Coordinates of C-alpha atoms in Angstrom, one line a residue:
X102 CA 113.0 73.0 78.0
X103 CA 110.6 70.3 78.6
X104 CA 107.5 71.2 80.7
X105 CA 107.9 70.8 84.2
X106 CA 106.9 67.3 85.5
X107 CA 105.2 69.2 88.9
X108 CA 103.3 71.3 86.1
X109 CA 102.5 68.3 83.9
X110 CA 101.2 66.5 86.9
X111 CA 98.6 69.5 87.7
X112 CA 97.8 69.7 83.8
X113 CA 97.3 65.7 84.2
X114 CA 94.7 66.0 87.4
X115 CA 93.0 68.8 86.2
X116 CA 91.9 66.8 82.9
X117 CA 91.5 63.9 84.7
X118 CA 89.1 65.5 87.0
X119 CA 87.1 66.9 84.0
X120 CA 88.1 70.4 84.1
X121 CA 87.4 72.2 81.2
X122 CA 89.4 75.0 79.3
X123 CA 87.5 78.4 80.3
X124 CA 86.2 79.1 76.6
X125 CA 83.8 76.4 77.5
X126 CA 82.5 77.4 80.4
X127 CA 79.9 80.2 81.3
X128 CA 81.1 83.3 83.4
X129 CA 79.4 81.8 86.1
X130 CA 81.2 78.3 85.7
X131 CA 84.2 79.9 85.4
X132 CA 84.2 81.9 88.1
X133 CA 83.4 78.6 90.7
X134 CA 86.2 77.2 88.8
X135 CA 88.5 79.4 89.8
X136 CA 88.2 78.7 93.7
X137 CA 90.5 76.0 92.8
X138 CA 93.2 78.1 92.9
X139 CA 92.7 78.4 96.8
X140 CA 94.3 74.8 97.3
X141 CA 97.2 75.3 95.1
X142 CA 98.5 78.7 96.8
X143 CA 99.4 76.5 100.1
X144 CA 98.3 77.5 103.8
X145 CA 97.7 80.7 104.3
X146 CA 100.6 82.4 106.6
X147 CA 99.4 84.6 109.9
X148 CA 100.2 88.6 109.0
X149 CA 101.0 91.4 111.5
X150 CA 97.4 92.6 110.5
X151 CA 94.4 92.5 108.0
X152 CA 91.7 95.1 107.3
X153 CA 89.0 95.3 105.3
X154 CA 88.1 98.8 103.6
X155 CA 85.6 100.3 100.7
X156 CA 87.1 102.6 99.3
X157 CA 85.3 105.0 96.5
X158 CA 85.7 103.9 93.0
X159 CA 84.6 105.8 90.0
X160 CA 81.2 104.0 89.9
X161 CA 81.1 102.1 92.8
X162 CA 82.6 101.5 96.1
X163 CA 85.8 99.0 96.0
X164 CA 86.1 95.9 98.2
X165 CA 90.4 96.0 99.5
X166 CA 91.8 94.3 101.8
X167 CA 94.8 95.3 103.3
X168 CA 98.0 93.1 105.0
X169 CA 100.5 94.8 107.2
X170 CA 103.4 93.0 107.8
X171 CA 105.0 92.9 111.3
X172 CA 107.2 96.3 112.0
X173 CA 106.3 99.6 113.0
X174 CA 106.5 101.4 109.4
X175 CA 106.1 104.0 107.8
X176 CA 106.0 100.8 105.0
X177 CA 106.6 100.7 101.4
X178 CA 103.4 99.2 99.9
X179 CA 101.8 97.3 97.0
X180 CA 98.9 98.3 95.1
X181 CA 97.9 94.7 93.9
X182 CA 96.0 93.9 91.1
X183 CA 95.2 89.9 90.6
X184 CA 94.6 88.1 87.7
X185 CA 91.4 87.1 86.0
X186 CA 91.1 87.4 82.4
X187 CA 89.3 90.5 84.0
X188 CA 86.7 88.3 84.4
X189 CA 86.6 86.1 87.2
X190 CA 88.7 85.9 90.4
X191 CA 88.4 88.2 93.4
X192 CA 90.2 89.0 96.6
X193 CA 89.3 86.0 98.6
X194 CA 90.3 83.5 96.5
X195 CA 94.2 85.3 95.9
X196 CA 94.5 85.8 100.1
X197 CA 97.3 83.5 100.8
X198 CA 99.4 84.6 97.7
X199 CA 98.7 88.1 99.1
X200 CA 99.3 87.1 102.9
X201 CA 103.1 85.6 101.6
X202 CA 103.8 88.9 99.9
X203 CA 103.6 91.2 102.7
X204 CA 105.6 88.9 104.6
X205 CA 108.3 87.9 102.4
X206 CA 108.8 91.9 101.0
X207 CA 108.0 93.7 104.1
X208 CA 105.6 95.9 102.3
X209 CA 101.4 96.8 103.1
X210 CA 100.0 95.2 100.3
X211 CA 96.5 96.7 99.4
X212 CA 94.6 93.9 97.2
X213 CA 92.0 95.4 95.3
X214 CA 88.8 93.7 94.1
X215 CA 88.1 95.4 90.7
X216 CA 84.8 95.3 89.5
X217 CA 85.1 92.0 86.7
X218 CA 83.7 92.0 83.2
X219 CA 81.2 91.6 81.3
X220 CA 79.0 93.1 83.8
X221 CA 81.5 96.0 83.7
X222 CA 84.1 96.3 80.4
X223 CA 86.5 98.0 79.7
X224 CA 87.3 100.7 81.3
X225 CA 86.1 99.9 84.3
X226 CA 88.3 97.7 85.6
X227 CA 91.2 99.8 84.9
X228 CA 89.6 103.4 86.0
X229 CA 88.7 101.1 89.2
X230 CA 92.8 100.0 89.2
X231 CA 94.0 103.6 88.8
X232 CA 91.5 105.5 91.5
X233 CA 92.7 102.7 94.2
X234 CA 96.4 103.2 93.3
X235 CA 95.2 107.1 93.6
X236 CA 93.4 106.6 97.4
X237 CA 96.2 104.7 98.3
X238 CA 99.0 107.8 97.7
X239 CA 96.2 109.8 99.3
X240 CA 96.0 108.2 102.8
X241 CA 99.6 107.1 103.0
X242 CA 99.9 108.3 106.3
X243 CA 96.1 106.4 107.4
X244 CA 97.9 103.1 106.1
X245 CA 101.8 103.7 107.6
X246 CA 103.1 103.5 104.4
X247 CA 105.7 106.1 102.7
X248 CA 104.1 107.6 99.9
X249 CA 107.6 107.7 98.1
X250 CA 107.8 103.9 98.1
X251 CA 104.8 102.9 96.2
X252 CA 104.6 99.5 94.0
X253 CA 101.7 98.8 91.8
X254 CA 101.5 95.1 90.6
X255 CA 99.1 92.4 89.1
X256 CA 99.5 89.1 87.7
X257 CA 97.8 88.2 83.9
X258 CA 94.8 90.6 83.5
X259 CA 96.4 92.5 86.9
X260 CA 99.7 92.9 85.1
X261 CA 97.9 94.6 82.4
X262 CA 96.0 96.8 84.7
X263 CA 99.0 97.6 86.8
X264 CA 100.9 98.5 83.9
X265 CA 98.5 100.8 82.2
X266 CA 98.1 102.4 85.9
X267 CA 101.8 103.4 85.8
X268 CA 101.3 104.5 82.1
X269 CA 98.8 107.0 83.2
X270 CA 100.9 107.8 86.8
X271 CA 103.2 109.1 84.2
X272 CA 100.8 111.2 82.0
X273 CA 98.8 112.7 84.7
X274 CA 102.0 113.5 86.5
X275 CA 101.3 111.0 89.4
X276 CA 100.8 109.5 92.0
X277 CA 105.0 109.5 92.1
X278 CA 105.0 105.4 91.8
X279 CA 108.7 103.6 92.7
X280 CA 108.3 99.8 91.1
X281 CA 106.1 97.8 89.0
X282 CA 106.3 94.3 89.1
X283 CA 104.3 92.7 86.2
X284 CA 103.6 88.8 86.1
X285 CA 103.3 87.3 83.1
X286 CA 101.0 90.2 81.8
X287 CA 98.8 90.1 78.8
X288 CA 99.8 94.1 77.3
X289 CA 98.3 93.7 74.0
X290 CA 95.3 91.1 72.4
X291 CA 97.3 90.3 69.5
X292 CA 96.3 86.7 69.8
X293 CA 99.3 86.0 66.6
X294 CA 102.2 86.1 68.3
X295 CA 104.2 82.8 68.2
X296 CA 104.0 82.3 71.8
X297 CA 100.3 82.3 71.6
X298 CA 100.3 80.1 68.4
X299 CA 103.0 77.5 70.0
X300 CA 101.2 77.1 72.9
X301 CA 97.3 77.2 72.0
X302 CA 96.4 74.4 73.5
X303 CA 97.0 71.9 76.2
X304 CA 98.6 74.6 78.8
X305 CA 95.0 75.3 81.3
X306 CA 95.3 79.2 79.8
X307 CA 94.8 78.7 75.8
X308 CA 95.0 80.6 72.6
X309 CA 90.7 80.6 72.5
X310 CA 90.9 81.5 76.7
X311 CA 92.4 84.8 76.2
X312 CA 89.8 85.2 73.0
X313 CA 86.9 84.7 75.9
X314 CA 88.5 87.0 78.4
X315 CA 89.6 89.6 75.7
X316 CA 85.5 89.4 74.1
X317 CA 84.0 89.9 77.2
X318 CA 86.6 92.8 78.3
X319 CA 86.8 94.7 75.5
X320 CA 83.6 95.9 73.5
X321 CA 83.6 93.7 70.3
X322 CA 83.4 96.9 67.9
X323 CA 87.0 98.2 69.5
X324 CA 89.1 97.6 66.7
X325 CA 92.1 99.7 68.2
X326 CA 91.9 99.9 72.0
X327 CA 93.8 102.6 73.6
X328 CA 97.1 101.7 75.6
X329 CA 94.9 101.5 78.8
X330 CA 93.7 98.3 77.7
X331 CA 96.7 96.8 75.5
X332 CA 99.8 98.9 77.4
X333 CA 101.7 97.5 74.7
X334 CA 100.4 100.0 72.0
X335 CA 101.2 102.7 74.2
X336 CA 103.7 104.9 71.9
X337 CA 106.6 106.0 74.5
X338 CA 107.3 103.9 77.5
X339 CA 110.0 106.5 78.6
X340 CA 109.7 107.8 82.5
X341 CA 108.0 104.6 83.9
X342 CA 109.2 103.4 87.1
X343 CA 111.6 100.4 86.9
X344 CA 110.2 96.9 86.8
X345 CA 110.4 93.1 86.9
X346 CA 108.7 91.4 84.5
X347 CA 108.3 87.6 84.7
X348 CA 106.9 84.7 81.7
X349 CA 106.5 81.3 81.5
X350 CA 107.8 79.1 79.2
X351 CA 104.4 77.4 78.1
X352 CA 102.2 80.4 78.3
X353 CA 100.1 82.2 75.3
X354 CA 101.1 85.1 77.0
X355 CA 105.0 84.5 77.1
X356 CA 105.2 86.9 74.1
X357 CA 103.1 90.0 75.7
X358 CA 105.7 90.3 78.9
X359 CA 108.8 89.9 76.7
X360 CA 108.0 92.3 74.1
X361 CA 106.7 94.8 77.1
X362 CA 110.0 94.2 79.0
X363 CA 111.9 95.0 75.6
X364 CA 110.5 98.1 75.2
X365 CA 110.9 99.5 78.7
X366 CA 114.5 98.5 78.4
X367 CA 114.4 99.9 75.0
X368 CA 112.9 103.4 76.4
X369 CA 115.7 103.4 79.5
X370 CA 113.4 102.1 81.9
X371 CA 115.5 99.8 84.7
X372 CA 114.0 96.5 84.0
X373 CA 114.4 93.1 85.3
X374 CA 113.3 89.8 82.8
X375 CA 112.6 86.3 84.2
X376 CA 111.2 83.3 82.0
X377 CA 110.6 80.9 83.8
X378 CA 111.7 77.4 81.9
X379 CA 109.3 74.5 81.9
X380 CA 106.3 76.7 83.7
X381 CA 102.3 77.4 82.9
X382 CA 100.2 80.5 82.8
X383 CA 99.0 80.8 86.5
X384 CA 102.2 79.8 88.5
X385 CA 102.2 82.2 90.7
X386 CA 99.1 81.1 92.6
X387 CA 100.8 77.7 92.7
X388 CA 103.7 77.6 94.5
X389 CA 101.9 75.2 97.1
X390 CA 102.7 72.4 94.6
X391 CA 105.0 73.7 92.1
X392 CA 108.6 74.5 93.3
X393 CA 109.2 77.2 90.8
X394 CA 105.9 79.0 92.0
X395 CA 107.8 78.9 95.1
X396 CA 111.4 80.3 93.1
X397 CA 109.2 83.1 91.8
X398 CA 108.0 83.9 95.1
X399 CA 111.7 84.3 96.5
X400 CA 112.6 86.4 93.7
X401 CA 109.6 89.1 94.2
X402 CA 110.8 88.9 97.6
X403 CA 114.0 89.7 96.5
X404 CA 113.5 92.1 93.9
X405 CA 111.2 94.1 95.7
X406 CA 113.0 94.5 98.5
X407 CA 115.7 96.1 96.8
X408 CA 114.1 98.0 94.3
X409 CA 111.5 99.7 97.7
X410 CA 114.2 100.1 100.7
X411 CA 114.9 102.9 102.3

């Protein structure tokens, strides 16, 4: 499919206005780029309630904020991880994406602010993913949720972390988690695959992007990282909980969500796969101006309504 004209006209704008890819930007430029993102998610929507928690991390305490939707619970909820190369976007900026989810599944969503690399590689972020996914089970009754009816999810970087969370769920024996819903996740830093290759440049999230976010994650020496950081070299995907996995068309990272969603279907794990024709890295945070941002939105709605009722 051709790229989207609503996507080609963002690619357009953001060139026009100068933006460079991230590989040429500092950490520091690159995280005040990303506040961009605020504009393109569309208003933010009024929720039942929001809360702001810390909540003890391995080696620090963990900003979350947490959306109720209206009802009187006990909720299912999602243990959301956002995207960010690991590197640069945090829980303010992703608000209004996270305000439409509660609404539109019915489910608490917890929204964790991970501590970011470099200041704090790998495996920080994910030992700070997998101890908030841990408090959450924990104080289920605190946060009116059912414990039995717990999502994990993440978008890009988040999709990695939420994956590997559920990786180790199932090797530590819990938290019991009931969904995963992984968009457009980088599982592995094989930066070869022909997705990565056909779409290395032009696309706002290149080929050299994910070699920034993947250098400053991982320590440069790590020749083999451990499935907690590429989920994809993880050697049995058996007893995970089902999923939906979603792609875009013109994404270096199209290949990393297939493959994943392969092998979980491959292992017997119930597995949803959506690519999404004509789309760019980052959709989901756009469906203020893309109309298949908005289509992916419906279908998480969909999907996790279903996969989380009573």
């Amino acid at each position: 499919m051709p790229l989207d004209p609503q996507a080609q006209a963002l690619l357009e704008q953001m060139r026009e206005a100068g933006q460079p890819p991230f590989e040429h930007m500092t950490v520091q430029e690159a995280r005040q780029a990303a506040w961009a993102f605020v504009d393109l998610q569309g208003p933010p929507q009024p929720v039942a309630a929001v809360s702001h928690r810390f909540i003890p991390g391995p080696t620090a305490d963990l900003p979350v904020r947490i959306y109720t939707p209206e009802g009187d619970g006990p909720f299912p909820v999602i243990v959301y991880l956002h995207g960010s190369g690991w590197v640069i976007l945090n829980i303010e900026i992703c608000d209004p994406t996270m305000r439409a989810l509660a609404n539109s599944t019915g489910c608490v969503v917890v929204a964790v602010n991970y501590q970011k690399a470099p200041e704090h590689k790998f495996p920080v972020p994910f030992n700070d993913a997998w101890a908030s996914t841990c408090w959450v089970a924990e104080h289920a009754d605190e946060l009116n949720i059912d414990a039995g009816r717990i999502a994990v999810g993440g978008d890009s970087a988040g999709g990695n972390l939420a994956a590997a969370v559920c990786l180790k769920a199932r090797e530590e024996g819990g938290p019991a988690l009931a969904y995963q819903l992984l968009i457009y996740p980088a599982t592995d830093r094989d930066l070869d695959k022909p997705s990565a290759l056909a779409n290395a440049e032009g696309y706002m999230l290149q080929r050299e992007s994910m070699r920034w976010f993947w250098g400053h994650y991982l320590d440069g020496a790590t020749d083999e990282p451990d499935w907690r950081a590429c989920p994809l070299r993880a050697e049995d995907l058996s007893g995970l909980p089902p999923a939906l996995v979603v792609t875009a068309e013109f994404d270096p990272l199209r290949d990393d969500g297939k493959r994943y969603a392969d092998r979980l279907r491959e292992a017997g794990v119930p597995v949803k796969y959506s690519n999404y024709d004509g789309m760019i890295h980052g959709f989901y945070w756009m469906n203020g101006v893309l109309d298949q941002g908005k289509r992916l939105h419906d279908e998480i709605a969909t999907e996790v309504r279903a996969a989380l009722s009573p």
